[in-house]
């Protein structure tokens, strides 16, 4: 575990910085990211990380509410803020559902 931790940590550090440098030096040669469809890559990666966690009603409901709040607030607030608002709502709802009355949802907690 110790060796795996350091191998992963050093690998991420070196590769992150290396590819940041490559992007800074050669990024303009690639052209417009929208032309390649890369503007959706971050969303797809996030969905790939989120999808395995959506196994019960609570996480699915929270994801739907957060997505709806993001879409609703996009025309109202500056860029980047809708995601922060959705994250705050997610944290509040999660806390309320799982810790609000001292029990977890698995123990029969009712909001």
XYZ file of C-alpha atoms in Angstrom:
111
model
C 0.000 0.000 0.000
C 2.807 2.372 0.874
C 4.585 1.777 -2.452
C 1.306 2.060 -4.375
C 0.499 5.359 -2.663
C 3.853 6.891 -3.561
C 3.885 5.444 -7.080
C 0.443 6.874 -7.798
C 1.236 10.198 -6.112
C 4.529 10.741 -7.924
C 3.007 9.508 -11.192
C 0.093 11.925 -10.967
C 2.396 14.801 -9.991
C 4.861 14.199 -12.824
C 2.283 13.462 -15.518
C -0.031 16.298 -14.474
C 2.779 18.829 -14.713
C 4.193 17.309 -17.902
C 0.873 17.412 -19.735
C 0.110 20.883 -18.381
C 3.376 21.994 -19.988
C 2.502 20.184 -23.240
C -0.914 21.850 -23.234
C 0.588 25.270 -22.599
C 3.131 24.886 -25.383
C 1.091 23.032 -27.998
C -2.489 23.866 -27.033
C -2.931 26.532 -29.694
C -1.892 24.072 -32.420
C -4.988 22.013 -31.645
C -7.377 24.809 -32.573
C -10.814 25.423 -31.129
C -11.820 22.735 -28.564
C -15.468 23.137 -29.610
C -14.501 21.913 -33.074
C -13.345 18.633 -31.515
C -16.229 18.344 -29.103
C -13.879 18.550 -26.123
C -16.072 21.064 -24.325
C -18.274 18.130 -23.261
C -15.394 15.892 -22.150
C -15.400 17.173 -18.568
C -19.157 16.589 -18.300
C -18.774 13.068 -19.673
C -15.936 12.293 -17.252
C -17.965 13.578 -14.311
C -20.983 11.523 -15.380
C -18.715 8.472 -15.631
C -17.620 9.009 -12.032
C -21.143 9.698 -10.803
C -23.020 6.895 -12.598
C -21.885 3.939 -10.413
C -23.148 5.747 -7.287
C -26.699 6.093 -8.588
C -28.012 2.809 -7.222
C -30.843 3.933 -4.965
C -33.565 6.570 -4.987
C -31.824 9.086 -2.719
C -28.709 9.621 -4.877
C -30.806 9.639 -8.062
C -33.218 12.208 -6.624
C -30.380 14.407 -5.417
C -28.666 14.208 -8.820
C -31.890 15.181 -10.603
C -32.518 18.103 -8.233
C -28.922 19.305 -8.594
C -29.083 19.092 -12.392
C -32.379 20.983 -12.423
C -30.993 23.714 -10.166
C -27.953 24.042 -12.406
C -30.080 24.390 -15.543
C -32.452 26.871 -13.881
C -29.672 29.107 -12.542
C -27.527 29.185 -15.713
C -29.299 32.218 -17.235
C -29.547 34.015 -13.881
C -26.055 33.933 -12.356
C -22.482 34.300 -13.705
C -20.707 31.268 -15.248
C -19.435 28.744 -12.713
C -21.878 29.779 -10.014
C -24.688 27.347 -11.003
C -22.434 24.384 -10.255
C -21.490 25.855 -6.872
C -25.164 26.435 -6.040
C -25.997 22.855 -7.056
C -23.135 21.529 -4.913
C -24.377 23.490 -1.907
C -27.938 22.246 -2.418
C -26.622 18.692 -2.742
C -24.679 19.001 0.512
C -27.664 20.437 2.374
C -30.104 17.824 1.039
C -27.664 14.977 1.729
C -27.068 16.199 5.273
C -30.783 16.638 5.859
C -31.651 13.179 4.502
C -28.905 11.268 6.276
C -28.077 13.138 9.457
C -30.905 15.569 10.088
C -32.725 13.453 12.648
C -29.754 11.511 14.010
C -30.414 8.357 11.971
C -29.448 7.239 8.516
C -31.895 6.514 5.713
C -31.111 2.790 6.128
C -32.261 2.943 9.745
C -35.677 4.234 8.789
C -35.046 7.947 8.999
C -37.845 10.038 7.593
C -37.190 13.588 6.522
